[in-house]
Short mmCIF file of C-alpha atoms in Angstrom, two decimals:
data_model
loop_
_atom_site.label_atom_id
_atom_site.label_comp_id
_atom_site.label_asym_id
_atom_site.label_seq_id
_atom_site.Cartn_x
_atom_site.Cartn_y
_atom_site.Cartn_z
CA MET A 1 24.55 58.27 105.38
CA SER A 2 21.48 55.75 105.98
CA THR A 3 20.22 53.87 103.29
CA SER A 4 16.44 54.77 102.22
CA PRO A 5 13.97 52.07 103.09
CA ALA A 6 12.80 51.72 99.42
CA LEU A 7 16.68 51.26 98.50
CA LYS A 8 16.87 48.88 101.38
CA ALA A 9 13.70 47.05 100.54
CA VAL A 10 14.81 46.69 96.81
CA PHE A 11 18.29 45.37 97.60
CA ARG A 12 17.11 42.92 100.02
CA ILE A 13 14.13 41.60 97.45
CA VAL A 14 16.57 41.06 94.97
CA PHE A 15 19.15 39.45 97.36
CA ILE A 16 16.55 36.82 98.49
CA LEU A 17 15.43 36.11 95.25
CA LEU A 18 18.81 35.31 94.01
CA ASN A 19 19.54 33.38 97.14
CA ASN A 20 16.41 30.98 96.37
CA LEU A 21 17.61 30.79 92.76
CA PHE A 22 21.17 29.52 93.60
CA SER A 23 20.06 27.31 96.49
CA ILE A 24 16.90 25.49 96.17
CA PRO A 25 17.48 24.24 92.69
CA THR A 26 20.86 22.93 93.22
CA TYR A 27 19.69 21.39 96.37
CA LEU A 28 16.95 19.60 94.33
CA LEU A 29 19.36 18.56 91.37
CA TRP A 30 21.89 16.80 93.98
CA MET A 31 19.13 15.18 95.38
CA VAL A 32 18.12 13.81 92.06
CA ILE A 33 21.60 12.70 91.38
CA LEU A 34 21.95 11.12 94.64
CA ARG A 35 18.47 9.14 94.65
CA PRO A 36 20.34 5.93 93.64
CA LEU A 37 21.50 5.92 97.01
CA LEU A 38 18.49 5.21 98.70
CA ILE A 39 18.69 1.87 97.20
CA ASN A 40 21.62 0.32 99.07
CA HIS A 41 22.65 3.54 101.32
CA PRO A 42 19.67 5.10 102.60
CA ASP A 43 21.38 6.17 105.71
CA LEU A 44 24.06 7.81 103.83
CA TYR A 45 21.38 9.30 101.45
CA ASN A 46 19.49 10.95 104.59
CA ARG A 47 22.46 12.53 106.15
CA ILE A 48 23.73 14.17 102.97
CA GLU A 49 19.94 15.45 102.29
CA GLY A 50 19.75 16.61 106.09
CA ILE A 51 23.14 18.70 105.57
CA GLY A 52 21.54 20.10 102.34
CA TYR A 53 18.16 20.95 103.96
CA SER A 54 19.95 22.47 107.30
CA TRP A 55 21.95 25.08 105.14
CA LEU A 56 18.87 25.94 103.46
CA LEU A 57 17.25 26.66 106.77
CA HIS A 58 20.44 28.55 107.79
CA LEU A 59 19.75 30.82 104.73
CA VAL A 60 16.22 31.38 105.72
CA ALA A 61 17.50 32.41 109.57
CA ALA A 62 19.97 34.84 107.99
CA TRP A 63 16.99 36.70 106.25
CA THR A 64 15.70 37.36 109.49
CA TRP A 65 18.70 38.36 111.42
CA THR A 66 20.24 40.61 108.60
CA GLY A 67 16.87 42.65 108.57
CA GLY A 68 17.41 43.51 112.25
CA TYR A 69 14.90 41.06 113.52
CA ALA A 70 17.05 39.43 116.23
CA LEU A 71 16.24 36.24 118.37
CA ALA A 72 16.57 35.42 121.89
CA GLU A 73 15.44 32.31 124.07
CA SER A 74 14.27 32.09 127.65
CA GLY A 75 12.69 29.46 130.16
CA ASP A 76 14.21 25.85 129.69
CA ASP A 77 17.54 24.93 128.26
CA VAL A 78 16.74 22.19 125.71
CA SER A 79 20.29 21.94 124.33
CA ASP A 80 20.87 18.57 125.66
CA LEU A 81 17.88 17.04 123.75
CA VAL A 82 19.29 17.58 120.26
CA GLY A 83 19.68 14.07 119.77
CA SER A 84 16.56 13.01 121.40
CA ARG A 85 13.16 12.67 119.73
CA CYS A 86 10.63 15.47 120.80
CA LEU A 87 7.48 16.81 119.97
CA VAL A 88 7.54 20.66 119.60
CA ILE A 89 4.51 22.56 119.92
CA SER A 90 4.46 26.30 119.37
CA ASN A 91 1.58 28.95 119.11
CA HIS A 92 1.07 30.20 115.65
CA GLN A 93 0.48 34.19 115.25
CA SER A 94 1.99 34.82 111.90
CA THR A 95 4.05 33.98 108.75
CA ALA A 96 7.12 34.69 110.68
CA ASP A 97 6.70 31.95 112.93
CA VAL A 98 8.39 29.39 110.56
CA PRO A 99 11.49 31.60 110.05
CA MET A 100 11.74 32.54 113.79
CA LEU A 101 11.75 28.63 114.43
CA MET A 102 14.42 28.02 111.83
CA TYR A 103 16.51 30.68 113.31
CA LEU A 104 16.20 28.91 116.61
CA LEU A 105 16.80 25.29 115.10
CA THR A 106 20.10 26.65 113.41
CA HIS A 107 21.59 28.22 116.10
CA GLU A 108 24.92 26.89 117.13
CA SER A 109 23.71 25.96 120.78
CA LYS A 110 21.86 23.30 118.81
CA PRO A 111 24.31 21.55 116.51
CA SER A 112 23.16 19.34 113.58
CA LEU A 113 19.65 19.62 115.01
CA ALA A 114 18.17 21.35 111.73
CA ARG A 115 19.01 18.44 109.63
CA ASN A 116 16.87 16.14 111.51
CA VAL A 117 13.67 18.25 112.18
CA TYR A 118 10.37 17.04 110.90
CA TRP A 119 7.69 19.86 110.11
CA ILE A 120 3.97 19.19 109.94
CA MET A 121 2.39 22.08 108.21
CA ASP A 122 -0.56 23.17 106.39
CA VAL A 123 -0.95 21.91 102.77
CA MET A 124 -0.76 25.36 101.41
CA PHE A 125 2.94 25.51 102.38
CA LYS A 126 3.47 22.93 99.81
CA TYR A 127 3.13 25.11 96.63
CA THR A 128 5.57 27.73 98.17
CA ASN A 129 9.07 27.99 96.80
CA PHE A 130 10.27 25.79 99.88
CA GLY A 131 7.47 23.20 99.38
CA TRP A 132 9.56 20.97 96.90
CA VAL A 133 12.44 21.11 99.58
CA SER A 134 9.94 20.24 102.55
CA SER A 135 8.72 17.35 100.38
CA VAL A 136 12.12 16.00 99.77
CA HIS A 137 12.78 16.03 103.14
CA GLY A 138 9.81 14.16 104.13
CA ASP A 139 7.65 16.87 105.92
CA PHE A 140 4.15 16.04 106.13
CA TYR A 141 1.33 18.25 104.87
CA VAL A 142 -2.15 18.54 106.70
CA ARG A 143 -5.48 19.46 104.91
CA GLN A 144 -7.63 21.21 107.00
CA GLY A 145 -11.39 20.29 107.13
CA ARG A 146 -14.00 17.86 109.02
CA ASP A 147 -14.30 15.64 106.09
CA THR A 148 -10.74 14.73 105.78
CA ARG A 149 -9.62 14.89 109.48
CA GLU A 150 -9.97 10.83 109.96
CA SER A 151 -8.06 10.11 106.71
CA GLN A 152 -5.47 12.92 107.68
CA MET A 153 -4.73 11.55 110.97
CA ASN A 154 -4.23 7.88 109.58
CA GLU A 155 -1.81 9.30 106.54
CA LEU A 156 0.36 11.22 109.64
CA ARG A 157 0.34 7.71 111.46
CA ALA A 158 1.67 6.20 108.42
CA HIS A 159 3.84 8.85 107.35
CA LEU A 160 5.69 8.72 110.76
CA GLN A 161 6.02 5.07 110.59
CA ARG A 162 7.42 5.23 106.87
CA VAL A 163 9.49 8.54 106.97
CA TYR A 164 9.98 9.96 110.27
CA ILE A 165 11.17 7.03 112.06
CA PRO A 166 13.68 5.32 109.33
CA ARG A 167 15.10 8.54 108.49
CA GLY A 168 16.27 9.29 111.83
CA ARG A 169 14.31 12.49 112.72
CA THR A 170 14.44 13.81 115.94
CA TRP A 171 12.16 16.97 116.56
CA ILE A 172 8.56 17.06 115.13
CA LEU A 173 7.43 20.63 114.92
CA LEU A 174 3.49 21.13 115.03
CA PHE A 175 1.20 24.37 115.47
CA PRO A 176 -1.68 22.52 116.94
CA GLU A 177 -3.58 25.92 116.89
CA GLY A 178 -4.03 25.10 112.95
CA GLY A 179 -4.08 28.54 111.97
CA PHE A 180 -3.23 32.14 112.66
CA PHE A 181 -4.25 33.58 115.99
CA HIS A 182 -5.67 36.61 114.46
CA LYS A 183 -7.88 34.48 111.95
CA ARG A 184 -8.93 31.97 114.58
CA LYS A 185 -9.45 33.96 117.76
CA GLU A 186 -12.84 35.02 117.21
CA SER A 187 -14.07 31.22 116.49
CA SER A 188 -11.87 29.82 119.31
CA GLN A 189 -13.32 32.09 121.92
CA ALA A 190 -17.13 31.14 120.66
CA TYR A 191 -15.91 27.56 120.92
CA ALA A 192 -14.54 28.09 124.62
CA LYS A 193 -17.56 29.85 125.68
CA LYS A 194 -20.12 27.17 124.11
CA HIS A 195 -18.05 24.33 126.12
CA GLY A 196 -17.34 26.02 129.21
CA TYR A 197 -13.27 26.54 128.47
CA PRO A 198 -11.74 29.86 129.33
CA ALA A 199 -11.56 32.62 126.87
CA LEU A 200 -7.96 32.80 125.74
CA GLU A 201 -6.87 36.50 124.86
CA HIS A 202 -3.54 35.88 123.23
CA VAL A 203 -3.66 32.39 121.77
CA THR A 204 -6.37 30.05 120.51
CA LEU A 205 -7.37 26.69 121.78
CA PRO A 206 -5.33 23.94 120.31
CA ARG A 207 -6.53 21.18 117.96
CA VAL A 208 -5.89 17.95 119.46
CA GLY A 209 -5.86 15.75 116.35
CA ALA A 210 -2.35 15.58 115.36
CA PHE A 211 -0.87 15.85 118.61
CA GLN A 212 -2.90 12.92 119.72
CA THR A 213 -1.91 10.85 116.70
CA ILE A 214 1.66 11.38 117.12
CA LEU A 215 1.92 10.38 120.93
CA LYS A 216 -0.27 7.44 120.00
CA THR A 217 2.04 6.23 117.24
CA LEU A 218 5.45 7.08 119.34
CA LEU A 219 4.84 6.30 122.82
CA PRO A 220 5.76 2.88 123.92
CA ALA A 221 2.13 2.24 125.69
CA SER A 222 0.86 2.14 122.22
CA SER A 223 3.43 0.40 120.34
CA PRO A 224 1.82 -2.34 118.38
CA THR A 225 2.84 -5.71 117.20
CA PRO A 226 5.47 -6.41 114.44
CA VAL A 227 5.05 -7.68 111.16
CA LYS A 228 7.69 -9.90 109.24
CA ASN A 229 9.71 -8.42 106.17
CA CYS A 230 8.57 -5.23 107.12
CA VAL A 231 10.22 -2.29 105.38
CA PRO A 232 8.78 0.92 106.52
CA GLU A 233 10.03 3.12 103.73
CA GLU A 234 8.06 1.23 101.49
CA ALA A 235 4.36 0.94 101.87
CA ASN A 236 3.71 -1.79 99.67
CA HIS A 237 6.01 -4.06 102.01
CA CYS A 238 4.16 -3.29 105.12
CA GLY A 239 0.80 -3.99 105.05
CA ASP A 240 -0.97 -2.20 107.84
CA VAL A 241 1.52 0.47 109.01
CA ASP A 242 -0.10 0.00 112.57
CA SER A 243 1.60 -3.22 112.81
CA VAL A 244 5.01 -1.86 112.92
CA ARG A 245 6.47 -2.01 116.38
CA LEU A 246 8.98 0.64 117.61
CA LYS A 247 12.64 0.06 119.16
CA LYS A 248 13.09 1.74 122.75
CA GLU A 249 15.50 4.38 120.96
CA GLN A 250 12.62 5.24 118.49
CA HIS A 251 9.85 6.31 121.33
CA LEU A 252 8.99 9.91 121.74
CA GLU A 253 11.00 11.16 124.76
CA TRP A 254 10.05 14.71 125.31
CA ILE A 255 7.55 17.27 124.51
CA ILE A 256 8.86 20.77 124.03
CA ASP A 257 6.27 23.66 124.55
CA ILE A 258 7.37 26.94 122.90
CA THR A 259 5.77 30.23 123.33
CA ILE A 260 6.61 32.98 120.73
CA ALA A 261 6.40 36.39 121.98
CA TYR A 262 6.74 39.60 119.62
CA PRO A 263 7.44 42.88 121.00
CA ASP A 264 4.11 44.81 122.10
CA GLY A 265 2.19 42.01 120.66
CA LYS A 266 2.60 43.00 117.08
CA PRO A 267 3.88 39.78 115.37
CA LEU A 268 6.26 40.34 112.36
CA ASP A 269 5.41 38.69 108.99
CA LEU A 270 7.18 37.52 106.06
CA VAL A 271 6.82 40.63 104.04
CA ASN A 272 8.91 42.64 107.06
CA ILE A 273 11.61 39.95 106.77
CA VAL A 274 11.86 40.06 103.16
CA PHE A 275 11.69 43.70 102.79
CA GLY A 276 13.23 44.65 106.31
CA ASN A 277 10.21 47.54 106.36
CA ARG A 278 9.87 47.30 109.79
CA GLU A 279 12.27 48.75 112.71
CA PRO A 280 14.73 46.45 114.16
CA CYS A 281 13.15 44.58 117.11
CA GLN A 282 13.74 41.23 119.48
CA THR A 283 11.84 38.46 119.39
CA VAL A 284 11.63 35.87 122.46
CA ILE A 285 10.93 32.47 122.36
CA HIS A 286 10.00 30.76 125.59
CA LEU A 287 10.83 27.15 126.15
CA ARG A 288 9.54 24.39 128.72
CA ARG A 289 10.36 21.02 128.46
CA TYR A 290 8.15 17.81 129.54
CA ARG A 291 8.53 14.15 129.40
CA ALA A 292 6.14 12.84 126.94
CA GLU A 293 5.45 9.46 129.20
CA ASP A 294 3.97 11.84 131.68
CA VAL A 295 1.11 12.75 129.32
CA SER A 296 -2.04 10.69 129.52
CA LEU A 297 -3.18 9.09 126.32
CA GLY A 298 -6.80 9.02 127.48
CA GLU A 299 -8.97 11.39 125.28
CA ASP A 300 -9.98 13.52 128.40
CA GLY A 301 -6.49 13.41 129.90
CA LEU A 302 -4.72 14.53 126.97
CA LEU A 303 -6.94 17.14 126.22
CA GLU A 304 -6.76 18.89 129.66
CA TRP A 305 -2.94 18.47 129.54
CA ILE A 306 -2.59 20.56 126.29
CA TYR A 307 -5.54 22.84 127.13
CA THR A 308 -3.62 23.63 130.31
CA ARG A 309 -0.48 24.37 128.56
CA TRP A 310 -2.37 26.92 126.31
CA ALA A 311 -3.74 28.59 129.44
CA GLU A 312 -0.30 28.83 130.67
CA LYS A 313 0.73 30.37 127.04
CA ASP A 314 -2.05 33.04 127.47
CA GLN A 315 -0.84 33.79 131.12
CA LEU A 316 2.64 34.03 129.91
CA LEU A 317 2.37 36.23 126.84
CA ALA A 318 -0.06 38.67 129.01
CA HIS A 319 2.92 38.78 131.36
CA TYR A 320 5.41 39.41 128.41
CA TYR A 321 3.36 42.21 127.04
CA ARG A 322 2.83 43.90 130.26
CA THR A 323 6.22 43.58 131.40
CA GLY A 324 8.49 43.07 128.33
CA GLN A 325 9.91 39.90 129.83
CA PHE A 326 8.78 36.20 130.52
CA PRO A 327 8.50 35.16 134.09
CA ASP A 328 10.90 32.49 135.53
CA SER A 329 9.85 28.94 134.68
CA PRO A 330 8.21 27.12 137.60
CA ALA A 331 10.34 23.77 138.39
CA THR A 332 9.35 20.82 136.26
CA GLU A 333 9.45 17.45 137.99
CA GLY A 334 12.57 15.59 137.24
CA ILE A 335 14.53 18.72 135.56
CA ASP A 336 17.57 20.15 136.87
CA ASP A 337 17.19 23.49 137.98
CA GLN A 338 20.37 24.29 136.17
CA ARG A 339 18.32 23.95 132.94
CA ARG A 340 15.85 26.67 133.90
CA ASN A 341 16.71 30.09 133.10
CA GLY A 342 13.85 32.79 132.90
CA LYS A 343 16.56 35.59 131.69
CA PRO A 344 16.72 35.82 127.66
CA ARG A 345 19.57 34.06 126.17
CA MET A 346 20.45 36.41 123.04
CA LEU A 347 21.09 33.90 119.69
CA PRO A 348 23.22 35.82 117.44
CA LEU A 349 24.22 34.06 114.03
CA LYS A 350 27.72 33.75 112.54
CA ALA A 351 28.24 35.77 109.16
CA ARG A 352 31.05 33.59 108.28
CA TRP A 353 29.05 30.52 108.51
CA TYR A 354 26.28 32.09 106.55
CA LEU A 355 28.93 33.34 103.81
CA LEU A 356 30.36 29.99 103.76
CA ILE A 357 26.89 28.32 102.86
CA ASN A 358 26.34 30.83 100.10
CA ALA A 359 29.46 30.28 98.50
CA LEU A 360 28.98 26.42 98.60
CA PHE A 361 25.41 26.96 96.94
CA MET A 362 26.91 29.34 94.20
CA LEU A 363 29.82 27.00 93.41
CA SER A 364 27.46 24.12 93.11
CA THR A 365 25.43 26.07 90.96
CA CYS A 366 28.12 26.80 88.80
CA LEU A 367 29.34 23.27 88.49
CA HIS A 368 25.84 22.12 87.55
CA LEU A 369 25.46 25.00 84.65
CA TYR A 370 28.91 23.79 83.36
CA VAL A 371 27.91 20.43 83.33
CA LEU A 372 24.41 21.33 81.60
CA TYR A 373 26.43 23.78 79.05
CA SER A 374 28.93 20.51 78.35
CA VAL A 375 25.94 18.30 77.70
CA VAL A 376 23.96 20.73 75.68
CA SER A 377 27.19 21.77 73.58
CA ALA A 378 27.93 18.10 72.79
CA ILE A 379 24.33 17.37 71.68
CA TYR A 380 24.43 20.30 69.59
CA GLY A 381 28.04 19.21 68.01
CA LEU A 382 26.88 15.61 67.57
CA PHE A 383 23.75 16.79 65.69
CA SER A 384 25.81 19.22 63.47
CA LEU A 385 27.89 16.31 61.95
CA LEU A 386 24.60 14.67 60.64
#
């Protein structure tokens, strides 16, 4: 006997609401309790925080998976880059893109990756239920607009040196298009026509501000001179943040180019994931890897590089929507052929790991409620004696 769509939707929304109620508050409370560790043991604090953060990403990935929305990856194998400093750039179609990337990041083929990712996202995300979590984790929020562009890029540069590097983050996730495809397509094509760029049909021209700032901050060619007694986590100890010299292991090593393709070119959205009101389907994420040092930091060369990648994305998506699969990736100089594979690799999640994370969050919530009850009872008892 099949479950009615309405009953399924009600069950899923109640389940996801409960999931949020017993996971996010207890994560935040633990971070408050453990905050003193930042003074003498910042590495330990960041490790514990990263583990809790990765568990939350696992829960979001499971919402997608339990809704019947499977994920597969194709193209270059990037499993060996889990511990490397990478800039991940992706096309942006809908509100389902972030859950899909969380699904990718938490898969067992990329162990421990989710705890060390660093998101760059629109400031509106800050005001969602997950916004507090991202703030504690140290993600960066971008405020759109020409008037704030320069100041925002200066803040991003400072944030990379004060948060991304000291906390040992590895993958930076960025949507260079700066908005959803359906909202930006018309203006993107008008801009392309005006400036002589090809009119893209399945992606929009990327904005290069954050991309350029990240490369110029984290590539060795632009590493500035050091300042004595600088503590990057504390702005008032650093003076000019541009003066922090990066160690070799802190340099950006790779750029991972991700193309998200939904079936028939019809993106899922967050409503579909939460309510499960769309037929089960498979989304495919196509990956290409490039050495960051091969990208020119000159404005013209950088613009040509990223525009070329987006033109390739447009062709890849056209091929996928026409044939149902991505073409084999062309050879990338210096990349082992064994790490290229055009055939989709299914990414199933393990139910037992998901259930264990839920159990740990529920036990933690019960512990916090018990402590709160004991404290309130003790205070009430004290006042009753007065």
